[in-house]
PDB file of C-alpha atoms in Angstrom:
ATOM      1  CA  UNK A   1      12.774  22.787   7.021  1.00  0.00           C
ATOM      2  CA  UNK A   2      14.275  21.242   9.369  1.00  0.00           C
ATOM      3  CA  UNK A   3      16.399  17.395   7.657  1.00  0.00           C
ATOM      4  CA  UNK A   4      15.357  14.374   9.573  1.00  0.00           C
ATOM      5  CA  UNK A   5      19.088  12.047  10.220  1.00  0.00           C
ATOM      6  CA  UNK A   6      16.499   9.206  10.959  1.00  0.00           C
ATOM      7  CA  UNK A   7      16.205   5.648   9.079  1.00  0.00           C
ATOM      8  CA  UNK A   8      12.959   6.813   8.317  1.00  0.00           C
ATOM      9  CA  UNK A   9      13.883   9.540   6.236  1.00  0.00           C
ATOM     10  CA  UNK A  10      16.625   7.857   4.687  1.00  0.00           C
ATOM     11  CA  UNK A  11      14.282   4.756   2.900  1.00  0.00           C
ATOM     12  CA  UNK A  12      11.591   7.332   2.269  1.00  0.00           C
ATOM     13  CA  UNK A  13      14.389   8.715   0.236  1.00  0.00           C
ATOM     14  CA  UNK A  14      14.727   5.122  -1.404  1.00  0.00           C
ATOM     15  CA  UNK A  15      10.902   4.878  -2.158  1.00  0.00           C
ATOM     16  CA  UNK A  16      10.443   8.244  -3.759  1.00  0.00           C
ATOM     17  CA  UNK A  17      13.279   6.851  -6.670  1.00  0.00           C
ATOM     18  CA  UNK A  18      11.995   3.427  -6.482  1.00  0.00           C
ATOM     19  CA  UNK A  19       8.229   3.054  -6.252  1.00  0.00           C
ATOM     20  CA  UNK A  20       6.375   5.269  -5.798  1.00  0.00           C
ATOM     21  CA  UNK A  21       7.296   4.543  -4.975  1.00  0.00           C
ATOM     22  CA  UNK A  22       4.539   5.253  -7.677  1.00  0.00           C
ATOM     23  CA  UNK A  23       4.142   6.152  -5.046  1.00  0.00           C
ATOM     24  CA  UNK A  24       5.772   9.094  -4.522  1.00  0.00           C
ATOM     25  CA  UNK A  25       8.710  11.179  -3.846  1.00  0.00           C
ATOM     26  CA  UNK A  26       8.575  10.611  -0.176  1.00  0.00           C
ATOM     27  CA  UNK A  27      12.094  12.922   1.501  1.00  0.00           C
ATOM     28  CA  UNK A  28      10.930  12.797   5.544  1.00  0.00           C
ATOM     29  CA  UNK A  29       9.094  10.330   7.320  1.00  0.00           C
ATOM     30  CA  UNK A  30       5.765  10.081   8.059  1.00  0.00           C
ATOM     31  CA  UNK A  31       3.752   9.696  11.564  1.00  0.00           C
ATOM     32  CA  UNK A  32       3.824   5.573  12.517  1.00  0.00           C
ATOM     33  CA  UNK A  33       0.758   4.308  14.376  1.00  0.00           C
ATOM     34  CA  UNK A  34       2.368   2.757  17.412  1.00  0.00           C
ATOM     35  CA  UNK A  35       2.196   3.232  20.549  1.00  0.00           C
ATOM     36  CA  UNK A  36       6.255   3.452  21.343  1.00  0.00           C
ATOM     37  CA  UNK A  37       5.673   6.815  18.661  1.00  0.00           C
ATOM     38  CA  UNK A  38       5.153  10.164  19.116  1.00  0.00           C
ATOM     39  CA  UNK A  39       2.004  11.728  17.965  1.00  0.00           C
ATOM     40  CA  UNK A  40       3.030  13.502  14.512  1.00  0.00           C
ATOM     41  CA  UNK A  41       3.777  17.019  14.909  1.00  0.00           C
ATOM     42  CA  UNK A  42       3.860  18.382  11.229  1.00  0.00           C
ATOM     43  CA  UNK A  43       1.684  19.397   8.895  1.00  0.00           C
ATOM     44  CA  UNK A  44       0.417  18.697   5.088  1.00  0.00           C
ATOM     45  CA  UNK A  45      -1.105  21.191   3.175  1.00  0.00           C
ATOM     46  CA  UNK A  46      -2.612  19.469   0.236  1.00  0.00           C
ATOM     47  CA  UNK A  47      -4.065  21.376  -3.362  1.00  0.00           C
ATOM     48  CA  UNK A  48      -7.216  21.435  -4.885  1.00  0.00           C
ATOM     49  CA  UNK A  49      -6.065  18.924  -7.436  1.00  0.00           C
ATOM     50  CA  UNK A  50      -4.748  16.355  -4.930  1.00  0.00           C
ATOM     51  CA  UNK A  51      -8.046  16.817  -2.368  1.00  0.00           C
ATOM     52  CA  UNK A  52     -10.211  15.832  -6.053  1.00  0.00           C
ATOM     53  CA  UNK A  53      -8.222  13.183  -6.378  1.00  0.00           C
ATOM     54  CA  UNK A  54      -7.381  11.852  -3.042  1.00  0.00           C
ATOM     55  CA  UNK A  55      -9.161  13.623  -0.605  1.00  0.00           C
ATOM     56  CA  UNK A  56      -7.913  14.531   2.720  1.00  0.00           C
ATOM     57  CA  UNK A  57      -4.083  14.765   2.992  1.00  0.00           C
ATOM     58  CA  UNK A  58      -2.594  12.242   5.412  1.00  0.00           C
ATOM     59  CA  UNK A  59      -0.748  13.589   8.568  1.00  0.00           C
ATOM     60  CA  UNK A  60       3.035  15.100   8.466  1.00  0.00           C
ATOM     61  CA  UNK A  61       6.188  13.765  10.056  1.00  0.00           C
ATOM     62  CA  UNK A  62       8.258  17.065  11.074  1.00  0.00           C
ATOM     63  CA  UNK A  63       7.722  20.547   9.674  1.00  0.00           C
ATOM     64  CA  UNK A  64       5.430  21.373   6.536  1.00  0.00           C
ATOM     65  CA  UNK A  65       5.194  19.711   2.885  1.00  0.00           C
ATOM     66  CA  UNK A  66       2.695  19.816   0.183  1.00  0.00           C
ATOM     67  CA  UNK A  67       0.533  17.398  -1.327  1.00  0.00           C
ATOM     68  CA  UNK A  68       0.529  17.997  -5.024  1.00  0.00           C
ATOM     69  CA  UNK A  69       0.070  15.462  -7.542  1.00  0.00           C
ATOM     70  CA  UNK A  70       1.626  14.136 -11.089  1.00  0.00           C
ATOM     71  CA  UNK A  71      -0.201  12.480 -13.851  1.00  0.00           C
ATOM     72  CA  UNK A  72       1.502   9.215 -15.247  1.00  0.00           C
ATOM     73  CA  UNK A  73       0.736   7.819 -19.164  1.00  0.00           C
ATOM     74  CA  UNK A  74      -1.285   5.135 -18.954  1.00  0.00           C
ATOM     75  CA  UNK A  75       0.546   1.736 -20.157  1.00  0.00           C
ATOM     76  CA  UNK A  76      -2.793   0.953 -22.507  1.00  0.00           C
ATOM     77  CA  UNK A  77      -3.366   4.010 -23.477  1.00  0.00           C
ATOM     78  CA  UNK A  78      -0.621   6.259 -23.464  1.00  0.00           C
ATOM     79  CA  UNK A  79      -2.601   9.960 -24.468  1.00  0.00           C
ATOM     80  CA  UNK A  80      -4.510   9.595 -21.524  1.00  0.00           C
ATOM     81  CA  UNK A  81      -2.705  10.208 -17.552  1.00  0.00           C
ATOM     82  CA  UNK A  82      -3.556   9.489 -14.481  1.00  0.00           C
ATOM     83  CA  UNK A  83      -3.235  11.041 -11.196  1.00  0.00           C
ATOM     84  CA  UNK A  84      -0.857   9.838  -8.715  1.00  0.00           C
ATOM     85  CA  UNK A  85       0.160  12.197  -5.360  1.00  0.00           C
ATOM     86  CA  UNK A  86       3.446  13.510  -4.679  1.00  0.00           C
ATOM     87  CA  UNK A  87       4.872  15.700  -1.723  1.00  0.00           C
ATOM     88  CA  UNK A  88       7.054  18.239  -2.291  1.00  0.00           C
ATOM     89  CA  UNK A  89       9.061  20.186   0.795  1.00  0.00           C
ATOM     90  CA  UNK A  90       9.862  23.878  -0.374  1.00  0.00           C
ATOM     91  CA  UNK A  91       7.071  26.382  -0.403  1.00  0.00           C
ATOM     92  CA  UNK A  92       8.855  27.949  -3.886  1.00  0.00           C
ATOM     93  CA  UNK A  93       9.723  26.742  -6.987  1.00  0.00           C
ATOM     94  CA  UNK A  94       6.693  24.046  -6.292  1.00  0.00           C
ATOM     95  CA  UNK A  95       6.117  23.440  -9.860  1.00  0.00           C
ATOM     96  CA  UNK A  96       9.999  22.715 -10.561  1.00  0.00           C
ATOM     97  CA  UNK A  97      10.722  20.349  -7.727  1.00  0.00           C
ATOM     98  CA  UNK A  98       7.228  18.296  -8.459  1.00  0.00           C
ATOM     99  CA  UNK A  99       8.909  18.133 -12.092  1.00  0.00           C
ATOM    100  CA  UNK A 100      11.967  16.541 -10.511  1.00  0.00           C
ATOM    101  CA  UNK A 101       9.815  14.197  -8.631  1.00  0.00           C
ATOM    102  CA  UNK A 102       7.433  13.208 -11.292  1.00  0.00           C
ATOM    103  CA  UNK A 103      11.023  12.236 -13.383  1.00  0.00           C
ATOM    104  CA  UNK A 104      12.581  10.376 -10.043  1.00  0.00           C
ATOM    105  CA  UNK A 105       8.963   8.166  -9.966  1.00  0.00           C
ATOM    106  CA  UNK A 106       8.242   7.871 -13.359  1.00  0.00           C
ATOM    107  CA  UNK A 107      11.601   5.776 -13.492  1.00  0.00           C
ATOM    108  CA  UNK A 108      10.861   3.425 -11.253  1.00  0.00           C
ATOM    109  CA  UNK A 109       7.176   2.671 -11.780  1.00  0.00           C
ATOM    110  CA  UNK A 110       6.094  -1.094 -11.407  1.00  0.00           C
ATOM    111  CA  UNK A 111       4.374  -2.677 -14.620  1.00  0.00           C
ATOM    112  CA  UNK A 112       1.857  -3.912 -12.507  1.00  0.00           C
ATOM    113  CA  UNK A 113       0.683  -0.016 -11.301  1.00  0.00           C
ATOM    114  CA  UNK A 114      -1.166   0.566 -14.396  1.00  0.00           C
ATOM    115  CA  UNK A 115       1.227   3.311 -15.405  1.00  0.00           C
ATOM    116  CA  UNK A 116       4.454   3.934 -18.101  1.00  0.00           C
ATOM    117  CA  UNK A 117       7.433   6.117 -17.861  1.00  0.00           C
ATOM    118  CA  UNK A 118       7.188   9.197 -20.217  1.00  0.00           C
ATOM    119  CA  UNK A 119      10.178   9.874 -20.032  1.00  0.00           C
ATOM    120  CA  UNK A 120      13.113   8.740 -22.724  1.00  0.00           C
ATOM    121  CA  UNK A 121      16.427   7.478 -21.163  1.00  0.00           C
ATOM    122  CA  UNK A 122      18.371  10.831 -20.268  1.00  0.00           C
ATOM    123  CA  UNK A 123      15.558  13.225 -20.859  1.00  0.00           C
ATOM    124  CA  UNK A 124      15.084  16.163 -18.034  1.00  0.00           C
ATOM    125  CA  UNK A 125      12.341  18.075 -17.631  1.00  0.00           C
ATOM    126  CA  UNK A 126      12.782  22.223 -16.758  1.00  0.00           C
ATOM    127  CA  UNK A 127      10.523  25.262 -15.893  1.00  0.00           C
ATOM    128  CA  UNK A 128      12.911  28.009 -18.186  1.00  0.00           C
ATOM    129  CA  UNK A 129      10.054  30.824 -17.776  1.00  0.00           C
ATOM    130  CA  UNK A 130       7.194  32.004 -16.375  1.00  0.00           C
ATOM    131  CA  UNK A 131       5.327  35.079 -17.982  1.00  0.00           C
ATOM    132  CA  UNK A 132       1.836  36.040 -16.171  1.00  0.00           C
ATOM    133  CA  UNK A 133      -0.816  32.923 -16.498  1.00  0.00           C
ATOM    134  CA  UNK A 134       2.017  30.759 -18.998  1.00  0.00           C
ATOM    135  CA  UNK A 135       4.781  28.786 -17.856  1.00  0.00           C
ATOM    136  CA  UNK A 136       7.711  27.308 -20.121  1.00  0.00           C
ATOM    137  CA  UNK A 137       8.775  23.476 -20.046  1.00  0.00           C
ATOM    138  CA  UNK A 138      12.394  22.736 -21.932  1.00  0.00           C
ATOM    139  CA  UNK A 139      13.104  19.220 -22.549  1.00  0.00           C
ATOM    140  CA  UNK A 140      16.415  18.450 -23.145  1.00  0.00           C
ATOM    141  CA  UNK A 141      18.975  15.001 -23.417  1.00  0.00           C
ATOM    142  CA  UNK A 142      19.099  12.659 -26.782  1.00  0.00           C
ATOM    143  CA  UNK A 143      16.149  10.411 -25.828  1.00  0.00           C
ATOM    144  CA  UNK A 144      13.864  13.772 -27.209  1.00  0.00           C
ATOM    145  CA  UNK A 145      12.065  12.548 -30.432  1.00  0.00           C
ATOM    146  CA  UNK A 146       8.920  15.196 -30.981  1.00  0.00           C
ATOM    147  CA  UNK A 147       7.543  13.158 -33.721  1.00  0.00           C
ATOM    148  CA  UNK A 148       7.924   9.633 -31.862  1.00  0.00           C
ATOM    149  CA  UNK A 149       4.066   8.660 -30.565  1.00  0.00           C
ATOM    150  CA  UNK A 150       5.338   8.593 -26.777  1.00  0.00           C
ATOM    151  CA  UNK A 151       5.872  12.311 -27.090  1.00  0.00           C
ATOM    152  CA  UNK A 152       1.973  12.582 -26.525  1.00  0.00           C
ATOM    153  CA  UNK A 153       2.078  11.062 -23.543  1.00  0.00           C
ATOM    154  CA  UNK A 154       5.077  13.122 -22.267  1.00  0.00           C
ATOM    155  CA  UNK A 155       3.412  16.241 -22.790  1.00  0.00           C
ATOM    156  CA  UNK A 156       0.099  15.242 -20.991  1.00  0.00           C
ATOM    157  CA  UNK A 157       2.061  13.993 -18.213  1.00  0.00           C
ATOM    158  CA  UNK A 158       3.526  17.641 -18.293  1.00  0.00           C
ATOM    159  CA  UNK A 159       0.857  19.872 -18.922  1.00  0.00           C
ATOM    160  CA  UNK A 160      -1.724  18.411 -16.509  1.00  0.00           C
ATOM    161  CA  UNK A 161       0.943  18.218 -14.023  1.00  0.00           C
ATOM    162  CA  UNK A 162       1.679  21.970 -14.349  1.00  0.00           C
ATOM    163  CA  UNK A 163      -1.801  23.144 -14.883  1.00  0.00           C
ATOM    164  CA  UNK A 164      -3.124  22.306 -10.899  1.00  0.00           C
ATOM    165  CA  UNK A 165      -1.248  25.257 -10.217  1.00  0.00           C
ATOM    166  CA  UNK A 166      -3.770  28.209  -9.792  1.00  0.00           C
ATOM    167  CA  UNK A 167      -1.939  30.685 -11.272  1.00  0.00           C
ATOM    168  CA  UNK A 168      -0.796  28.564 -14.549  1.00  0.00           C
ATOM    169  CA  UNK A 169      -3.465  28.406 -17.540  1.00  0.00           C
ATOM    170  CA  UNK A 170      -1.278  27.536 -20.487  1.00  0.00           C
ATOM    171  CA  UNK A 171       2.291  25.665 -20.529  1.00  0.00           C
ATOM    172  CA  UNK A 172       4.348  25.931 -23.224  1.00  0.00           C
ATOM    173  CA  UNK A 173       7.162  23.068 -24.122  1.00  0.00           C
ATOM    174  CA  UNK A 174       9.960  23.543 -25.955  1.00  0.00           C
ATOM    175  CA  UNK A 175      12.795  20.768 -27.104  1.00  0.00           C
ATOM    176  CA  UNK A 176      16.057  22.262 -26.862  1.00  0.00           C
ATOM    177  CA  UNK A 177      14.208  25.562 -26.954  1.00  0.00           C
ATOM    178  CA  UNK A 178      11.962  25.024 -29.887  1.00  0.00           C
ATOM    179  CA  UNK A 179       8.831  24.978 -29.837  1.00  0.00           C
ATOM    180  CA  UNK A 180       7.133  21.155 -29.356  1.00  0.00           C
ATOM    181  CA  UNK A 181       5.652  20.135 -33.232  1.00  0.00           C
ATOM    182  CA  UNK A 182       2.008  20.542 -33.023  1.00  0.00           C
ATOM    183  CA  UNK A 183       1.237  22.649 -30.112  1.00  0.00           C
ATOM    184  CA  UNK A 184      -1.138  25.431 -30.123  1.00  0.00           C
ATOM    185  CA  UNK A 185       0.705  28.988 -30.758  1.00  0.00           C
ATOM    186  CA  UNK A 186      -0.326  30.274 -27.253  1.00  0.00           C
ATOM    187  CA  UNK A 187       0.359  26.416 -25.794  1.00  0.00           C
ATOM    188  CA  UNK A 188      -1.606  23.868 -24.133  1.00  0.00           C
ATOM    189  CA  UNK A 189      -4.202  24.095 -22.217  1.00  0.00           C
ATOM    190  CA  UNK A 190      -6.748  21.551 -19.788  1.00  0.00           C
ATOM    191  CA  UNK A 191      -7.613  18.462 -21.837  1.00  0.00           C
ATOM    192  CA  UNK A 192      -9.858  17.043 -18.870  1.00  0.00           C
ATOM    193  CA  UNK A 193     -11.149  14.106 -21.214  1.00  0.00           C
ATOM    194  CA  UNK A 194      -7.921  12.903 -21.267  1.00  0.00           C
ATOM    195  CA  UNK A 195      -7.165  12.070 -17.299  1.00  0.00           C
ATOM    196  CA  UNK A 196      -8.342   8.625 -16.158  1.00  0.00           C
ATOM    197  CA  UNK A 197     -10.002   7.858 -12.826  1.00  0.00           C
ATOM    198  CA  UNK A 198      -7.964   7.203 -10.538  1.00  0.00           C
ATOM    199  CA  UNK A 199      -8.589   3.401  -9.345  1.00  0.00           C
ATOM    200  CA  UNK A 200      -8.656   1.542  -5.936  1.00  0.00           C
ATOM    201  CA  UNK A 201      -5.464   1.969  -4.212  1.00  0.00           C
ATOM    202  CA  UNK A 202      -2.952  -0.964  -4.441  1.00  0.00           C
ATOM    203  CA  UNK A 203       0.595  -2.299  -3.284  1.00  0.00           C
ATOM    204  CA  UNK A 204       3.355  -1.667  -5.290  1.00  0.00           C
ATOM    205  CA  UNK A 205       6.716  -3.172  -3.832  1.00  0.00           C
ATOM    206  CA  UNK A 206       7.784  -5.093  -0.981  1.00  0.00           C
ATOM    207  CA  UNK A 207      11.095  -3.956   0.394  1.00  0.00           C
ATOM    208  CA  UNK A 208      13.315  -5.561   3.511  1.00  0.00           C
ATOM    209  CA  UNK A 209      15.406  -2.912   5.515  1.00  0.00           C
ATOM    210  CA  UNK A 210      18.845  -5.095   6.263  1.00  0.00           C
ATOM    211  CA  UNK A 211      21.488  -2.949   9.207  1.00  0.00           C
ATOM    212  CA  UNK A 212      24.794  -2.529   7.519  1.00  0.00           C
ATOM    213  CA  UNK A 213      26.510  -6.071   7.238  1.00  0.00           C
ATOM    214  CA  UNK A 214      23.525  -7.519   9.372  1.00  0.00           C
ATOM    215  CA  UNK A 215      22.414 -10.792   8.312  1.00  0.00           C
ATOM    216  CA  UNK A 216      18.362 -10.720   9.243  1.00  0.00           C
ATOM    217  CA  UNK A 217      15.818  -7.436   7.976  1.00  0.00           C
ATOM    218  CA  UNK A 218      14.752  -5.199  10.630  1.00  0.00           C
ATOM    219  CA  UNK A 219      11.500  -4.626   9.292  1.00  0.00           C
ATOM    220  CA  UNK A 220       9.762  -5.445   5.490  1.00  0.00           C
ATOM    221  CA  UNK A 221       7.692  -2.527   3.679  1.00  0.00           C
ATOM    222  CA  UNK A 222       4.867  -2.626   1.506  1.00  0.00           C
ATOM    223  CA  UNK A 223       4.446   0.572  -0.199  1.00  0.00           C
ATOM    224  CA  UNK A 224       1.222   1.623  -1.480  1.00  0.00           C
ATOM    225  CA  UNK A 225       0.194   4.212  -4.549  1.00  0.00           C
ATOM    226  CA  UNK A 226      -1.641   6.516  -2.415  1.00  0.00           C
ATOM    227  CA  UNK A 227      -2.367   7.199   1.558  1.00  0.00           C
ATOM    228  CA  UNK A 228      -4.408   3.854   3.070  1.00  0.00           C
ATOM    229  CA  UNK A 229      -6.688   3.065   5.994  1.00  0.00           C
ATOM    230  CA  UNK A 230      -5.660  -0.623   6.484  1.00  0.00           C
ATOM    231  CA  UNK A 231      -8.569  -3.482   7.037  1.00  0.00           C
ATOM    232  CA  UNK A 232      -6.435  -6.183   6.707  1.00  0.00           C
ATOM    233  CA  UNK A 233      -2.895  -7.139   5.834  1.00  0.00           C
ATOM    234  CA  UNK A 234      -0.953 -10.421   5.155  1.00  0.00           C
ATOM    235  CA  UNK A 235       2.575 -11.452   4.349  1.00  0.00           C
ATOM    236  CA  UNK A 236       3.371 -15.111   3.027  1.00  0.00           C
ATOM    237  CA  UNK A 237       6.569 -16.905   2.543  1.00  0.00           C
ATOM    238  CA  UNK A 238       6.787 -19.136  -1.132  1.00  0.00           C
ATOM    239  CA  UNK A 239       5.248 -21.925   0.631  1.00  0.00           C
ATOM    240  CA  UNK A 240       2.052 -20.748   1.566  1.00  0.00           C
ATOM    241  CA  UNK A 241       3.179 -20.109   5.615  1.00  0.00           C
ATOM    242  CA  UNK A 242       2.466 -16.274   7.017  1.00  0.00           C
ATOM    243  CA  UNK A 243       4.674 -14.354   8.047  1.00  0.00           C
ATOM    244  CA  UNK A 244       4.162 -13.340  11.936  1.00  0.00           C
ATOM    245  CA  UNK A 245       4.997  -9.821  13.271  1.00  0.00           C
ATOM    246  CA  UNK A 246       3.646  -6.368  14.061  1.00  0.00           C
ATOM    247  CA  UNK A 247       2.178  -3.958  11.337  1.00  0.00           C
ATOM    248  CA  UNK A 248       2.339  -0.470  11.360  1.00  0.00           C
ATOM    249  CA  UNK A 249       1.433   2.021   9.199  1.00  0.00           C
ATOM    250  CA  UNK A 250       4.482   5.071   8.350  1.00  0.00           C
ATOM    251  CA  UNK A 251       5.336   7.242   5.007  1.00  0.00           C
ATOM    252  CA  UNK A 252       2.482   9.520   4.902  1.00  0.00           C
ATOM    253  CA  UNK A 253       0.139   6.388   5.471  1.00  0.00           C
ATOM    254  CA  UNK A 254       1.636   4.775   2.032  1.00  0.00           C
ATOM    255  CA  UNK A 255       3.869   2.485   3.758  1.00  0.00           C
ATOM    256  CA  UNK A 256       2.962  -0.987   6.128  1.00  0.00           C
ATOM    257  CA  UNK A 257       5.962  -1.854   7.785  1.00  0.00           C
ATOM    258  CA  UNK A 258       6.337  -5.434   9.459  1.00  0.00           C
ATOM    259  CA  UNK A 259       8.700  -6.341  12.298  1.00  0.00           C
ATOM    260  CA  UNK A 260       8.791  -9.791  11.520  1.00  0.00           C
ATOM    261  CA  UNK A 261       8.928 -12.192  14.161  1.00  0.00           C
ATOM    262  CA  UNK A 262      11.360 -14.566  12.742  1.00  0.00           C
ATOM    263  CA  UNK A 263      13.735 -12.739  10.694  1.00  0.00           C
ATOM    264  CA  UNK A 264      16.264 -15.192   9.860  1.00  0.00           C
ATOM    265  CA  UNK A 265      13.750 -16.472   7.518  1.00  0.00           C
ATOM    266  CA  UNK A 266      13.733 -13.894   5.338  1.00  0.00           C
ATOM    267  CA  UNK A 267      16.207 -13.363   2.342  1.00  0.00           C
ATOM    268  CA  UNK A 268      16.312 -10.772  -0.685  1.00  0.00           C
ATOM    269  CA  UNK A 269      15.214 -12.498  -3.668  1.00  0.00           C
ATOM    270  CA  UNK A 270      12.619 -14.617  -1.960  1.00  0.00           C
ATOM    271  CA  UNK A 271       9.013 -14.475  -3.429  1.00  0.00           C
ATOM    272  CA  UNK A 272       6.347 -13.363  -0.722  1.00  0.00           C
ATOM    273  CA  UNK A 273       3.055 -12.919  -1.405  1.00  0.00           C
ATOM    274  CA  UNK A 274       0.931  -9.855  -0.212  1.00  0.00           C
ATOM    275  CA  UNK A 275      -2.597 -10.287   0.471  1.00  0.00           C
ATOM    276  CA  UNK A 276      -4.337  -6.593   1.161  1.00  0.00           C
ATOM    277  CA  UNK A 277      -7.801  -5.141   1.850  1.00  0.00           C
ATOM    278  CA  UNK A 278      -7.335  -1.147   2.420  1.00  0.00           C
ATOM    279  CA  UNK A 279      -9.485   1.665   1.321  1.00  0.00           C
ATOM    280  CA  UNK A 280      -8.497   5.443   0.164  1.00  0.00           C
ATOM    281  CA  UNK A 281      -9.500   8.817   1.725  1.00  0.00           C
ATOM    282  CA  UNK A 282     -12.262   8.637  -0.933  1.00  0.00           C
ATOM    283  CA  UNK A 283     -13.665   5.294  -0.038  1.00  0.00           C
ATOM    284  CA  UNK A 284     -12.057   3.492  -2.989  1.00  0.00           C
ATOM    285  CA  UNK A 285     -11.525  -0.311  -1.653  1.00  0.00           C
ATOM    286  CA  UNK A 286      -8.662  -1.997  -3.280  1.00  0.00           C
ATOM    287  CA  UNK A 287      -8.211  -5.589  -2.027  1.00  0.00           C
ATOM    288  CA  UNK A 288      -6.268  -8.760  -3.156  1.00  0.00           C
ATOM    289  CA  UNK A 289      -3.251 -10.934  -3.595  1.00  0.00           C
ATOM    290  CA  UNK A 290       0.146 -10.198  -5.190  1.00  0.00           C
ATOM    291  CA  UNK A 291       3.762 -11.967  -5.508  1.00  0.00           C
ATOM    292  CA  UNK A 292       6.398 -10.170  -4.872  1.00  0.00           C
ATOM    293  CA  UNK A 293      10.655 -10.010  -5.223  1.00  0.00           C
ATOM    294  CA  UNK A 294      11.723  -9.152  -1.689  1.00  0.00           C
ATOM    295  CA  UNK A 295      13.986  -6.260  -2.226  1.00  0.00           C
ATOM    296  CA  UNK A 296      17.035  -5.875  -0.207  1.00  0.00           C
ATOM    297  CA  UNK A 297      18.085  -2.246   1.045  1.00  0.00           C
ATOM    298  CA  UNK A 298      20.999  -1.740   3.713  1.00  0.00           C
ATOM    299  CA  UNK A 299      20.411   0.773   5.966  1.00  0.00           C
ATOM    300  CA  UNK A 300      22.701   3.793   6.190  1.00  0.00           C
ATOM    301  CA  UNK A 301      24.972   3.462   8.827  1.00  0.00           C
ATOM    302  CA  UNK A 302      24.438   6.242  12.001  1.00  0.00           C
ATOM    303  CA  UNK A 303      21.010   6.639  10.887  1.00  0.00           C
TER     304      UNK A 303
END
C-alpha cells in the first residue's frame, strides 16, 4: 500500500506500541471528522471475529487494512482473554503480522484497561509452519518458563488469536521447538468458555503532540480501546478548569484529538482529567471520569 509521510501516520505509529494503544497497532491514519478534511477514501475489511466482537469496522484512511482482533489475559483472571481489535496492512502473512502486533500492544497496556501482558520480557512470538487446518507457534527468548502459571495465559492469548482465521482449527506451540508441556497431541483447539465479554469501551491514555523544539502541544489525544461514536467529551486541567478547544475524532475512530485553545497551558507531566460518554458499534455505553499523566511526544520533523 501506498506509506502515508503525514503526522498522522507517524503518532498512529506511537499508539500502536504505546496504548493500544490497547488499543491497537494503528500504522496509517484514520478519516478525521472536520470539515477542513477530506472525506476518507480507503477501505476496512473487518473478520467474522472482529464484526462479533465489535461490529461494523470503522472507515479507512488511504488504501486497504484489516480489522482482525487479539485476545489479552485478563489481569484477575489470567486463563481467561479478552478481545481487543487490531488492524493489520498486508493481505498475507495476516496471522504473523497480527502476532507482531498483539506483542507491540501487549507491552504497553494500561493497568487500568482490564488487561495483562502475556508476554515475558524478551519473548517473541512466530508462525514456523502451517500444514492444512494446523498452524505452528515457536516461542523463543529467556523469559519462556512452560511450567510458570502465566504460561496459560500466553497460550490463550495465542490460540484464540490464531483460531479467527477460517482456515486454522488447531495451533500448535512449541518453546524453542518443543512441544508446550500439557498440550493436546494434535494441539489446541476453541476454548470459547474461556473469552470474556468484551466491556463498554473506555479511554486509555492522554497524549500531547509537541513540533520539534516547540514549546506549546499542537493538539492532545485521547485514545480509546475500540472505534467510538462520541456523546460527550471533556478535558480538565489539575484544578478543576476545562480545557477549551475543538474535538475531532481520527485513528480509525479510536482517537479524540483536541486543538486546545490555550496551549501554553499545557505541560507533559501535568494531571488532566478526562470525563467521557461514548458508545461502541454494538451499543455498549462506556461513560466516566479518569486522571491522567499528559504524555509528551515530539513530532517528527518534515512530517
Amino acid at each position: 500500500m501506498k506509506a502515508m509521510p503525514s503526522r498522522g501516520r507517524q503518532y498512529l505509529i506511537r499508539l500502536g506500541a504505546a496504548s493500544i494503544a490497547l488499543a491497537v497497532l494503528l500504522v496509517v491514519a484514520g478519516c478525521r471528522e472536520s470539515a477542513r478534511q477530506p472525506a476518507p477514501s480507503g477501505t476496512v475489511q473487518a473478520n467474522e471475529a472482529y464484526e462479533r466482537y465489535f461490529g461494523e469496522p470503522p472507515a479507512g484512511g488511504e488504501g486497504t487494512c484489516f480489522a482482525r482482533v487479539g485476545f489479552f489475559p485478563l489481569t484477575a483472571d489470567p486463563g481467561r482473554v479478552r478481545p481487543v481489535p487490531l488492524f493489520i496492512f498486508r493481505p498475507e502473512g495476516q496471522l504473523a503480522h497480527l502476532l507482531e502486533a498483539l506483542e507491540t500492544v501487549a507491552r504497553e497496556l494500561p493497568p487500568h484497561s482490564g488487561l495483562r501482558n502475556p508476554f515475558p520480557p524478551g519473548i517473541s512470538a512466530r508462525v514456523t509452519a502451517q500444514t492444512g487446518e494446523s498452524v505452528t507457534v515457536d516461542l523463543a527468548g529467556p523469559g519462556v518458563a512452560p511450567d510458570s502459571p502465566d504460561f496459560q495465559g500466553l497460550a490463550a492469548s495465542l490460540v484464540e488469536t490464531a483460531l479467527q482465521f477460517e482456515d486454522i482449527e488447531r495451533v500448535v506451540i512449541t518453546v524453542a521447538g518443543e512441544p508446550a508441556p500439557e498440550m493436546p497431541p494434535e494441539g489446541f483447539g476453541r476454548n470459547p468458555e474461556r473469552i470474556a465479554p468484551v466491556g463498554p469501551p473506555l479511554p486509555l491514555m492522554v497524549v500531547g503532540d509537541w513540533e520539534s523544539g516547540g514549546k506549546d502541544p499542537v493538539e492532545i489525544r485521547i485514545s480509546f480501546d475500540r472505534p467510538v461514536d462520541v456523546h460527550d467529551i471533556r478535558l480538565f486541567d489539575a484544578d478543576g478548569r476545562e480545557i477549551a478547544g475543538e474535538y475531532f475524532r481520527t485513528g480509525f475512530d479510536m482517537i479524540v484529538a483536541l486543538h486546545p485553545a490555550a496551549p501554553q497551558a499545557l505541560r507533559p507531566g501535568m494531571t488532566v482529567r478526562a470525563a467521557w460518554r461514548v458508545s461502541d458499534r454494538l451499543g455498549r455505553e462506556g461513560r466516566g471520569e479518569r486522571d491522567f499523566v499528559l504524555e509528551g511526544h515530539d513530532l517528527p520533523e518534515g512530517r
